[in-house]
Amino acid sequence: MATRICAHRIGLLLFVAQFLSANISHAFVSEYRIHNKLQPCVSPTYIHEKSYLLASPVDALEGDNDPTNVCEDGDDDADDVDDDDDDEHDVEDVDTDDEDDDDDDNDNDNDGHEEDDPYLGSYARNEEWLEQATATVLDLEKLPLGSLTPEDISSISGLMSAWVKRCSVEACLTVEQLLKRVVDDMRADNRDAYVTARMYTTAIDAWAKSGVNGAAERAQTIHDGMIAMHNDTGNERLAPTTISFNTLMNAWVKCTDAATAPFSAERVLEQMLTWKGDRVRPDPFTFSTIIDAYSRSGHPNATQRAEELFQLMDTINVKPNVFTYAALQNVYARSGKADAPNKTLGVLHRMLDAYSEGDALAKPNVVSYNSVLSAYSRTPSVESAKKADEFLQKMETSSEDGGWEVEPSRLSYALAILACTKCPDFTFGGDLGEKILNKMERRAIQEEEKRKEVSSAAPASVTLDFESFNVVVFALSKSRAKDAATRMLKIVDRMQKYVEEGFININPNIRTWNAVLLGVARSNVADAPQRAEKILNHMFDLNERGICNCKPDAYSFAAVMNAYQRLGTYESAKRADDILWRMKEMYEKGKLDDPPDAVLFTIVAVGWAKAKHRDSVPRCLRLLSYMMERYAAGDEKVKPSVRTYNAVLESLVKADEPEKAEHLLYQMLSRHRKGDVDVPDAFSFNAVIRAYTRSSFKDAGRRAESVLERFLEFSEDNPSVTPDVRSFTNIIAYYGRTPELLDAPYRAEYLLSRLISLFKGGQKDLAPNSFALEAVIDTYAQHNHPDAGECAERLLRTFEKLRVQYNTNVKLKATTLNSALYAWSSTGDDNAGKRADELLRTMEERYDDGRRDMVPNEKSYYLVLLAWSKSEGQNKAEEAFRILKRMKQRHAEGKLNSVSDSRPYAQVINTCAFTKSDASTELVAFDIAVKVFKEVVQSKDIYPSSLFFGWFLKACGRLHVPDSIRDQTLVLAFNECRKRGLVDRFVLHQLKLSAPEYILRRLLAPCKRSMGEKSSYDYKYAVKLPHLPHEWKRNVRS
């Protein structure tokens, strides 16, 4: 027949696989099944039962059934299948087997079919020829039933293999039609026609490569039908083989959910292990496929199961090859566990050891080394970044110098860069990633120049990688380095230069430019917003010149607006506002693809809120009103978000408009009930609470409490939005700042009790913190409540009990006990000094026992001294002096940081001054005051203040001491004070109260000239501070 296809078959090149050297015992198979809890392999429930649930493949391929039905759910997916191996620039999710796609066993791209047919290359390259040849074979007028020759069968087999390469549903159906064509000839009693396991395997492979839903089930049915046909007819040509099982396994792995794929693959493995005869034995490809499936499954026990499978290979005498090792490495790398790099590196060492012992199949290739780099990139840390850099250097280093002597590929550099740029320390990672990128550039340029010199058509192993440039730019955009923005721009300049030199795939795209904009916006340089805006304009210029993928988008504008927002000034807020409306205008003129959305409006609103200007509130309200109008008109993109409302609320807080803020909050709640606004968050309520607590509004505390109550009611219906501790502490702190409110301490403690009650009721996020406790205690102290000290200690006991019973993280620390000391110092209780001293000793003891957060500071000692000064004890001066000495002793022992503040010394003198007792006791107090005074004025480390001198002068005047001693001491003290230039109103007043008239005349004689000429002076009333010489008061703080 003239139209008959004549194809001379050279012969079948069978798939080379390692077969088992010994049979697997039935006992071992049973043990395997029990250990792995696998069920016997059964046919799954298929999507379309009519198609392939018939008894044999011949029946299954009868014309009564429409095989296209199976693709109804899968057609849309066929073109969307995104194999990681196809995207060489997808560095973020790169697989270590990407480097050698054509040689990767796991892809099953070359399973003994392609090289069998000398015409296959032509078929695959020329689609029209392939389709014409297929149409000829299927045309019964040209090739009637029963007329196929063995040569025709071979050609049909080649056509089937060629269609497989198309990786589509159409290809799968065409392969099945070709197979059916041969089966139909067999039914027409053509003794020359035959079908083979290889042809069924090709049909299975077609479905495996299609990647559509239901493909694995279809492949399983075809394989089961082939087995049934072999069992029914005894035809050895239809006997399943290791290749057919491996191809079926590949279909399950490629075309089912990654989480379940390894379990489906293991069911196929079990069937292989239980198969009788030598034609079906698991080989390295079998295990590579299963282990690789585990690497992609995300299963928590994937690494453990992969190791068990590797052990099984050794048990049944299957030697792993480079691909099996690579699959195991991939399992470790993808696990993301901290030890993944070490585990992956350990596999590499096993390969090297096996190769050195003569196992050629274990020789590592560049993929094996890249797997280690992949593991480093998937375990982000400073250590991983360092190790990745060191590993890459070792790959580049010769074995003579202690290196691996492996030529790194493009992927090697890309993975090392990725490991660096994923480092949590963005500055370190960006620096190291940029260094590797520079090295990659040099290597790529060298290889390209060498290729040109020798006119080589072979691809270079290292090429300029677009994504590597991008990830370094992204890392630098997050870096805190001062020159990060400049370095990013230099990288982009190099990319543009490479494009001019012919490397068109390195052209910066919108992602690159947006990363640069983000980095510039985040930089702390003064002109960052202007630089960002200049880059934005440059992007428009590039786009107008026809450079693809550089047209600014919403992210571009957001970066520029953020740069202005960060400045927090009126001018920057206004500029961001102008850019927003410019963007709207450009969209309306068709120069932009998208209009400003809610995110951009919110950025500008936040900028106005930060500006804290009289125009901030009107501008924020204008933006919000516009968004609400556009949203009401049907524009979903400008629907105000909770963050938009929060920005407006914040502007009202800063403008001291608490009532307007409260009104807006309740408007939010109303719109939320209508579905126009998402759920308000804690910030929304807390902003209004802050607005009241920071205002001078009358009854602000009660109004803030009212908002808090509304918050608590709202959270009952919206459990995801609950008050936090700040909701309470803002109000508590307000009461502490308002001494005119007589009930403030009680309101503060009520709020704390409410907080504790809610926490005990199960709201664990409301665990009271130390700030809440300290704020309540401070409120008692600031109001000079007579029971402040007792209340403070009661609250301390309450919190300690709460910690023990509810295991809270709140520990009493130095700042908390300082608040209690403050409370005792404000009471005026006769026992205040003693009780405060007891708390101080508690702090000292706990610190000495190892509680580093209990270290007393100068403030602690000062507050105890203040408590003693307000006590009525006769020996309070001696007690104060003892505490002062204890403070100095602990400083000498290294348990107190500093004693340079003169306030504790002044407070001891104050305590002495207010000692009321008999003459001998007051004389002791005076002696103590003099000792402290001399110590301070003679010290080189302690700097006395005007207050210090004033208190000492007061002590001289109040205590009953001989006049001569008093007068002499007064003169010395005042002269010292004026010499230091510290005479202020308080010092002058205490001098007038303490010194007799003749001492005043003597000490204040230099003031006579400034007072004018008079016959007599009443120095006690006539001398004022302005009359004193400037030198006496030169160091007084205003």
mmCIF file of C-alpha atoms in Angstrom, residues 455-762:
data_model
loop_
_atom_site.group_PDB
_atom_site.id
_atom_site.type_symbol
_atom_site.label_atom_id
_atom_site.label_comp_id
_atom_site.label_asym_id
_atom_site.label_seq_id
_atom_site.Cartn_x
_atom_site.Cartn_y
_atom_site.Cartn_z
ATOM 1 C CA SER A 455 33.459 29.020 19.310
ATOM 2 C CA SER A 456 31.815 26.465 21.548
ATOM 3 C CA ALA A 457 28.095 25.740 21.264
ATOM 4 C CA ALA A 458 28.022 23.988 24.626
ATOM 5 C CA PRO A 459 26.221 25.952 27.362
ATOM 6 C CA ALA A 460 28.341 27.448 30.100
ATOM 7 C CA SER A 461 28.072 25.789 33.509
ATOM 8 C CA VAL A 462 27.848 29.179 35.215
ATOM 9 C CA THR A 463 25.712 31.911 33.703
ATOM 10 C CA LEU A 464 24.432 35.211 34.996
ATOM 11 C CA ASP A 465 21.388 34.376 37.076
ATOM 12 C CA PHE A 466 18.612 36.964 37.222
ATOM 13 C CA GLU A 467 17.074 35.667 40.469
ATOM 14 C CA SER A 468 20.444 35.714 42.221
ATOM 15 C CA PHE A 469 20.698 39.421 41.483
ATOM 16 C CA ASN A 470 17.178 39.908 42.765
ATOM 17 C CA VAL A 471 17.566 38.042 46.051
ATOM 18 C CA VAL A 472 20.716 40.009 46.871
ATOM 19 C CA VAL A 473 18.862 43.241 46.141
ATOM 20 C CA PHE A 474 15.989 42.065 48.370
ATOM 21 C CA ALA A 475 18.389 41.226 51.179
ATOM 22 C CA LEU A 476 20.089 44.606 50.916
ATOM 23 C CA SER A 477 16.680 46.296 50.967
ATOM 24 C CA LYS A 478 16.208 44.850 54.461
ATOM 25 C CA SER A 479 19.754 45.572 55.557
ATOM 26 C CA ARG A 480 20.589 48.196 58.134
ATOM 27 C CA ALA A 481 23.870 49.040 56.450
ATOM 28 C CA LYS A 482 24.184 52.762 55.779
ATOM 29 C CA ASP A 483 25.360 52.200 52.217
ATOM 30 C CA ALA A 484 22.793 49.501 51.362
ATOM 31 C CA ALA A 485 20.771 51.753 49.070
ATOM 32 C CA THR A 486 23.888 52.830 47.140
ATOM 33 C CA ARG A 487 24.997 49.213 46.737
ATOM 34 C CA MET A 488 21.579 48.171 45.437
ATOM 35 C CA LEU A 489 21.710 50.894 42.804
ATOM 36 C CA LYS A 490 25.173 49.729 41.759
ATOM 37 C CA ILE A 491 23.883 46.171 41.312
ATOM 38 C CA VAL A 492 21.020 47.445 39.164
ATOM 39 C CA ASP A 493 23.476 49.497 37.107
ATOM 40 C CA ARG A 494 25.531 46.354 36.476
ATOM 41 C CA MET A 495 22.397 44.456 35.442
ATOM 42 C CA GLN A 496 21.562 47.168 32.916
ATOM 43 C CA LYS A 497 25.128 47.106 31.629
ATOM 44 C CA TYR A 498 24.945 43.337 31.116
ATOM 45 C CA VAL A 499 21.766 43.822 29.097
ATOM 46 C CA GLU A 500 23.607 46.250 26.831
ATOM 47 C CA GLU A 501 26.327 43.606 26.397
ATOM 48 C CA GLY A 502 23.787 41.037 25.212
ATOM 49 C CA PHE A 503 22.670 39.308 28.438
ATOM 50 C CA ILE A 504 19.019 40.173 27.849
ATOM 51 C CA ASN A 505 17.731 37.867 30.614
ATOM 52 C CA ILE A 506 19.367 40.033 33.301
ATOM 53 C CA ASN A 507 17.246 43.112 32.662
ATOM 54 C CA PRO A 508 15.942 44.490 36.003
ATOM 55 C CA ASN A 509 12.196 44.016 36.256
ATOM 56 C CA ILE A 510 9.504 45.590 38.395
ATOM 57 C CA ARG A 511 10.403 43.334 41.343
ATOM 58 C CA THR A 512 14.005 44.498 41.184
ATOM 59 C CA TRP A 513 13.094 48.160 41.063
ATOM 60 C CA ASN A 514 10.509 47.787 43.831
ATOM 61 C CA ALA A 515 13.131 46.154 46.064
ATOM 62 C CA VAL A 516 15.466 49.074 45.388
ATOM 63 C CA LEU A 517 12.672 51.510 46.202
ATOM 64 C CA LEU A 518 11.958 49.655 49.438
ATOM 65 C CA GLY A 519 15.616 49.719 50.427
ATOM 66 C CA VAL A 520 15.951 53.416 49.701
ATOM 67 C CA ALA A 521 12.741 54.121 51.627
ATOM 68 C CA ARG A 522 14.063 52.207 54.633
ATOM 69 C CA SER A 523 17.424 53.929 54.644
ATOM 70 C CA ASN A 524 17.981 56.548 57.279
ATOM 71 C CA VAL A 525 19.484 59.130 54.961
ATOM 72 C CA ALA A 526 17.810 62.526 54.997
ATOM 73 C CA ASP A 527 17.043 62.590 51.284
ATOM 74 C CA ALA A 528 15.682 59.017 51.078
ATOM 75 C CA PRO A 529 12.177 60.095 49.946
ATOM 76 C CA GLN A 530 13.575 62.323 47.212
ATOM 77 C CA ARG A 531 15.876 59.535 45.999
ATOM 78 C CA ALA A 532 12.971 57.084 45.981
ATOM 79 C CA GLU A 533 10.820 59.501 43.994
ATOM 80 C CA LYS A 534 13.644 59.995 41.517
ATOM 81 C CA ILE A 535 13.858 56.212 40.989
ATOM 82 C CA LEU A 536 10.096 56.089 40.473
ATOM 83 C CA ASN A 537 10.349 58.717 37.743
ATOM 84 C CA HIS A 538 13.232 56.758 36.184
ATOM 85 C CA MET A 539 10.994 53.686 36.039
ATOM 86 C CA PHE A 540 8.429 55.702 34.105
ATOM 87 C CA ASP A 541 11.168 56.808 31.708
ATOM 88 C CA LEU A 542 12.265 53.210 31.139
ATOM 89 C CA ASN A 543 8.707 52.146 30.499
ATOM 90 C CA GLU A 544 8.168 54.959 27.977
ATOM 91 C CA ARG A 545 11.360 53.855 26.182
ATOM 92 C CA GLY A 546 9.822 50.410 25.714
ATOM 93 C CA ILE A 547 11.820 48.478 28.292
ATOM 94 C CA CYS A 548 9.578 45.632 29.373
ATOM 95 C CA ASN A 549 8.304 44.960 32.864
ATOM 96 C CA CYS A 550 9.452 48.248 34.419
ATOM 97 C CA LYS A 551 6.125 50.015 34.610
ATOM 98 C CA PRO A 552 5.563 51.231 38.180
ATOM 99 C CA ASP A 553 2.752 49.561 40.083
ATOM 100 C CA ALA A 554 1.036 50.063 43.417
ATOM 101 C CA TYR A 555 4.065 48.624 45.276
ATOM 102 C CA SER A 556 6.313 51.211 43.632
ATOM 103 C CA PHE A 557 4.142 54.072 44.794
ATOM 104 C CA ALA A 558 3.738 52.492 48.228
ATOM 105 C CA ALA A 559 7.517 52.434 48.717
ATOM 106 C CA VAL A 560 7.861 56.119 47.855
ATOM 107 C CA MET A 561 4.933 57.117 50.041
ATOM 108 C CA ASN A 562 6.337 55.055 52.902
ATOM 109 C CA ALA A 563 9.615 56.914 52.580
ATOM 110 C CA TYR A 564 7.823 60.218 53.055
ATOM 111 C CA GLN A 565 5.632 58.788 55.803
ATOM 112 C CA ARG A 566 8.645 57.749 57.862
ATOM 113 C CA LEU A 567 9.806 61.365 58.204
ATOM 114 C CA GLY A 568 6.688 62.264 60.188
ATOM 115 C CA THR A 569 6.674 65.944 59.178
ATOM 116 C CA TYR A 570 4.001 68.158 57.681
ATOM 117 C CA GLU A 571 6.013 68.645 54.493
ATOM 118 C CA SER A 572 6.569 64.890 54.013
ATOM 119 C CA ALA A 573 2.904 64.089 54.679
ATOM 120 C CA LYS A 574 1.826 66.708 52.151
ATOM 121 C CA ARG A 575 4.218 65.327 49.520
ATOM 122 C CA ALA A 576 2.918 61.785 50.016
ATOM 123 C CA ASP A 577 -0.607 63.173 49.712
ATOM 124 C CA ASP A 578 0.304 64.910 46.439
ATOM 125 C CA ILE A 579 1.821 61.703 45.023
ATOM 126 C CA LEU A 580 -1.348 59.792 45.899
ATOM 127 C CA TRP A 581 -3.603 62.152 43.935
ATOM 128 C CA ARG A 582 -1.047 62.257 41.108
ATOM 129 C CA MET A 583 -1.280 58.475 40.905
ATOM 130 C CA LYS A 584 -5.070 58.700 40.710
ATOM 131 C CA GLU A 585 -4.809 61.219 37.875
ATOM 132 C CA MET A 586 -2.296 59.062 35.974
ATOM 133 C CA TYR A 587 -4.616 56.069 36.225
ATOM 134 C CA GLU A 588 -7.511 58.091 34.881
ATOM 135 C CA LYS A 589 -5.319 59.135 31.907
ATOM 136 C CA GLY A 590 -4.389 55.502 31.218
ATOM 137 C CA LYS A 591 -0.748 55.797 32.255
ATOM 138 C CA LEU A 592 -1.122 53.261 35.105
ATOM 139 C CA ASP A 593 -2.798 49.885 35.184
ATOM 140 C CA ASP A 594 -4.302 50.243 38.653
ATOM 141 C CA PRO A 595 -5.721 53.122 40.686
ATOM 142 C CA PRO A 596 -4.643 53.841 44.270
ATOM 143 C CA ASP A 597 -6.068 51.223 46.617
ATOM 144 C CA ALA A 598 -6.933 51.234 50.305
ATOM 145 C CA VAL A 599 -3.344 50.413 51.285
ATOM 146 C CA LEU A 600 -1.979 53.547 49.619
ATOM 147 C CA PHE A 601 -4.669 55.786 51.100
ATOM 148 C CA THR A 602 -3.853 54.310 54.505
ATOM 149 C CA ILE A 603 -0.127 54.999 54.104
ATOM 150 C CA VAL A 604 -0.872 58.657 53.479
ATOM 151 C CA ALA A 605 -3.318 58.779 56.404
ATOM 152 C CA VAL A 606 -0.648 57.351 58.707
ATOM 153 C CA GLY A 607 1.753 60.014 57.424
ATOM 154 C CA TRP A 608 -0.696 62.756 58.348
ATOM 155 C CA ALA A 609 -1.250 61.171 61.771
ATOM 156 C CA LYS A 610 2.500 61.149 62.414
ATOM 157 C CA ALA A 611 2.862 64.785 61.324
ATOM 158 C CA LYS A 612 0.886 66.023 64.346
ATOM 159 C CA HIS A 613 -0.098 69.211 62.524
ATOM 160 C CA ARG A 614 -3.275 71.273 62.724
ATOM 161 C CA ASP A 615 -4.123 70.041 59.212
ATOM 162 C CA SER A 616 -3.612 66.375 60.111
ATOM 163 C CA VAL A 617 -7.153 65.656 61.277
ATOM 164 C CA PRO A 618 -8.903 67.431 58.343
ATOM 165 C CA ARG A 619 -6.620 65.681 55.844
ATOM 166 C CA CYS A 620 -7.173 62.245 57.398
ATOM 167 C CA LEU A 621 -10.929 62.775 57.470
ATOM 168 C CA ARG A 622 -10.840 63.895 53.825
ATOM 169 C CA LEU A 623 -9.063 60.687 52.817
ATOM 170 C CA LEU A 624 -11.481 58.549 54.818
ATOM 171 C CA SER A 625 -14.516 60.332 53.371
ATOM 172 C CA TYR A 626 -13.255 59.856 49.807
ATOM 173 C CA MET A 627 -12.652 56.151 50.406
ATOM 174 C CA MET A 628 -16.117 55.695 51.895
ATOM 175 C CA GLU A 629 -17.726 57.494 48.952
ATOM 176 C CA ARG A 630 -15.858 55.412 46.373
ATOM 177 C CA TYR A 631 -16.620 52.211 48.254
ATOM 178 C CA ALA A 632 -20.307 53.133 48.440
ATOM 179 C CA ALA A 633 -20.166 53.658 44.657
ATOM 180 C CA GLY A 634 -18.943 50.062 44.224
ATOM 181 C CA ASP A 635 -15.146 50.395 44.247
ATOM 182 C CA GLU A 636 -14.089 47.485 46.470
ATOM 183 C CA LYS A 637 -10.380 48.322 46.191
ATOM 184 C CA VAL A 638 -10.714 51.450 48.321
ATOM 185 C CA LYS A 639 -12.776 49.916 51.084
ATOM 186 C CA PRO A 640 -11.400 51.511 54.271
ATOM 187 C CA SER A 641 -9.570 48.980 56.367
ATOM 188 C CA VAL A 642 -9.285 48.854 60.125
ATOM 189 C CA ARG A 643 -5.797 50.297 59.738
ATOM 190 C CA THR A 644 -7.257 53.253 57.834
ATOM 191 C CA TYR A 645 -9.634 54.011 60.677
ATOM 192 C CA ASN A 646 -6.818 53.508 63.175
ATOM 193 C CA ALA A 647 -4.689 56.097 61.374
ATOM 194 C CA VAL A 648 -7.516 58.617 61.621
ATOM 195 C CA LEU A 649 -8.022 57.717 65.286
ATOM 196 C CA GLU A 650 -4.330 58.274 65.935
ATOM 197 C CA SER A 651 -4.520 61.739 64.379
ATOM 198 C CA LEU A 652 -7.421 62.559 66.692
ATOM 199 C CA VAL A 653 -5.457 61.277 69.688
ATOM 200 C CA LYS A 654 -2.541 63.565 68.874
ATOM 201 C CA ALA A 655 -4.890 66.497 68.252
ATOM 202 C CA ASP A 656 -6.424 66.070 71.730
ATOM 203 C CA GLU A 657 -9.852 65.293 70.303
ATOM 204 C CA PRO A 658 -11.039 62.400 72.487
ATOM 205 C CA GLU A 659 -14.764 62.919 71.875
ATOM 206 C CA LYS A 660 -14.313 62.869 68.083
ATOM 207 C CA ALA A 661 -12.157 59.761 68.420
ATOM 208 C CA GLU A 662 -14.862 58.050 70.458
ATOM 209 C CA HIS A 663 -17.495 59.041 67.900
ATOM 210 C CA LEU A 664 -15.386 57.579 65.061
ATOM 211 C CA LEU A 665 -14.882 54.349 67.014
ATOM 212 C CA TYR A 666 -18.604 53.890 67.472
ATOM 213 C CA GLN A 667 -19.083 54.685 63.779
ATOM 214 C CA MET A 668 -16.631 51.835 63.039
ATOM 215 C CA LEU A 669 -18.660 49.487 65.199
ATOM 216 C CA SER A 670 -21.857 50.491 63.436
ATOM 217 C CA ARG A 671 -20.351 49.997 59.970
ATOM 218 C CA HIS A 672 -18.878 46.686 61.091
ATOM 219 C CA ARG A 673 -22.334 45.432 61.997
ATOM 220 C CA LYS A 674 -23.427 46.329 58.460
ATOM 221 C CA GLY A 675 -20.429 44.520 56.971
ATOM 222 C CA ASP A 676 -18.738 47.642 55.627
ATOM 223 C CA VAL A 677 -15.687 47.414 57.907
ATOM 224 C CA ASP A 678 -13.661 44.486 59.169
ATOM 225 C CA VAL A 679 -13.575 43.774 62.877
ATOM 226 C CA PRO A 680 -12.020 46.704 64.797
ATOM 227 C CA ASP A 681 -8.899 45.585 66.617
ATOM 228 C CA ALA A 682 -7.480 46.286 70.062
ATOM 229 C CA PHE A 683 -5.608 49.320 68.724
ATOM 230 C CA SER A 684 -8.915 50.955 67.774
ATOM 231 C CA PHE A 685 -10.264 50.830 71.321
ATOM 232 C CA ASN A 686 -6.904 51.531 72.959
ATOM 233 C CA ALA A 687 -6.451 54.628 70.795
ATOM 234 C CA VAL A 688 -9.653 56.156 72.174
ATOM 235 C CA ILE A 689 -8.646 55.173 75.709
ATOM 236 C CA ARG A 690 -5.299 56.889 75.171
ATOM 237 C CA ALA A 691 -7.071 59.918 73.727
ATOM 238 C CA TYR A 692 -8.924 60.419 77.003
ATOM 239 C CA THR A 693 -6.052 59.535 79.336
ATOM 240 C CA ARG A 694 -3.726 61.992 77.576
ATOM 241 C CA SER A 695 -6.238 64.808 77.425
ATOM 242 C CA SER A 696 -7.206 67.541 79.818
ATOM 243 C CA PHE A 697 -10.814 66.549 79.328
ATOM 244 C CA LYS A 698 -12.956 66.732 82.444
ATOM 245 C CA ASP A 699 -13.720 63.322 83.875
ATOM 246 C CA ALA A 700 -11.385 61.750 81.301
ATOM 247 C CA GLY A 701 -10.743 58.729 83.505
ATOM 248 C CA ARG A 702 -14.414 57.806 83.725
ATOM 249 C CA ARG A 703 -14.871 58.303 79.978
ATOM 250 C CA ALA A 704 -11.867 56.063 79.324
ATOM 251 C CA GLU A 705 -13.359 53.437 81.651
ATOM 252 C CA SER A 706 -16.610 53.667 79.677
ATOM 253 C CA VAL A 707 -14.728 52.875 76.436
ATOM 254 C CA LEU A 708 -13.014 49.965 78.172
ATOM 255 C CA GLU A 709 -16.384 48.575 79.247
ATOM 256 C CA ARG A 710 -17.609 48.828 75.651
ATOM 257 C CA PHE A 711 -14.450 47.011 74.572
ATOM 258 C CA LEU A 712 -15.131 44.178 76.992
ATOM 259 C CA GLU A 713 -18.720 43.861 75.738
ATOM 260 C CA PHE A 714 -17.537 43.822 72.116
ATOM 261 C CA SER A 715 -14.988 41.087 72.833
ATOM 262 C CA GLU A 716 -17.730 38.802 74.159
ATOM 263 C CA ASP A 717 -19.262 38.728 70.664
ATOM 264 C CA ASN A 718 -15.889 38.873 68.905
ATOM 265 C CA PRO A 719 -13.467 36.591 70.812
ATOM 266 C CA SER A 720 -10.660 37.324 68.364
ATOM 267 C CA VAL A 721 -10.549 40.956 69.546
ATOM 268 C CA THR A 722 -9.822 41.252 73.231
ATOM 269 C CA PRO A 723 -8.396 43.978 75.453
ATOM 270 C CA ASP A 724 -4.754 43.748 76.366
ATOM 271 C CA VAL A 725 -3.040 44.824 79.552
ATOM 272 C CA ARG A 726 -2.398 48.279 78.078
ATOM 273 C CA SER A 727 -6.146 48.841 77.879
ATOM 274 C CA PHE A 728 -6.108 48.856 81.692
ATOM 275 C CA THR A 729 -2.696 50.317 82.474
ATOM 276 C CA ASN A 730 -3.280 53.444 80.359
ATOM 277 C CA ILE A 731 -6.202 54.355 82.615
ATOM 278 C CA ILE A 732 -4.389 53.322 85.800
ATOM 279 C CA ALA A 733 -1.417 55.505 84.856
ATOM 280 C CA TYR A 734 -3.806 58.396 84.166
ATOM 281 C CA TYR A 735 -5.162 58.186 87.712
ATOM 282 C CA GLY A 736 -1.604 58.283 89.003
ATOM 283 C CA ARG A 737 -1.044 61.573 87.138
ATOM 284 C CA THR A 738 -4.151 63.312 88.513
ATOM 285 C CA PRO A 739 -3.597 64.090 92.198
ATOM 286 C CA GLU A 740 -6.682 66.318 92.242
ATOM 287 C CA LEU A 741 -8.930 63.257 91.964
ATOM 288 C CA LEU A 742 -9.455 62.118 95.507
ATOM 289 C CA ASP A 743 -10.743 58.677 94.501
ATOM 290 C CA ALA A 744 -7.949 58.069 91.986
ATOM 291 C CA PRO A 745 -6.137 55.383 94.041
ATOM 292 C CA TYR A 746 -9.367 53.453 94.516
ATOM 293 C CA ARG A 747 -10.252 53.677 90.791
ATOM 294 C CA ALA A 748 -6.774 52.488 89.894
ATOM 295 C CA GLU A 749 -6.963 49.508 92.226
ATOM 296 C CA TYR A 750 -10.463 48.682 90.987
ATOM 297 C CA LEU A 751 -9.133 48.444 87.423
ATOM 298 C CA LEU A 752 -6.263 46.234 88.562
ATOM 299 C CA SER A 753 -8.719 43.968 90.416
ATOM 300 C CA ARG A 754 -10.855 43.774 87.263
ATOM 301 C CA LEU A 755 -7.799 42.815 85.250
ATOM 302 C CA ILE A 756 -6.889 40.062 87.718
ATOM 303 C CA SER A 757 -10.472 38.788 87.742
ATOM 304 C CA LEU A 758 -10.590 38.506 83.936
ATOM 305 C CA PHE A 759 -7.259 36.698 83.960
ATOM 306 C CA LYS A 760 -8.470 34.233 86.549
ATOM 307 C CA GLY A 761 -11.593 33.754 84.434
ATOM 308 C CA GLY A 762 -9.538 32.346 81.600
#
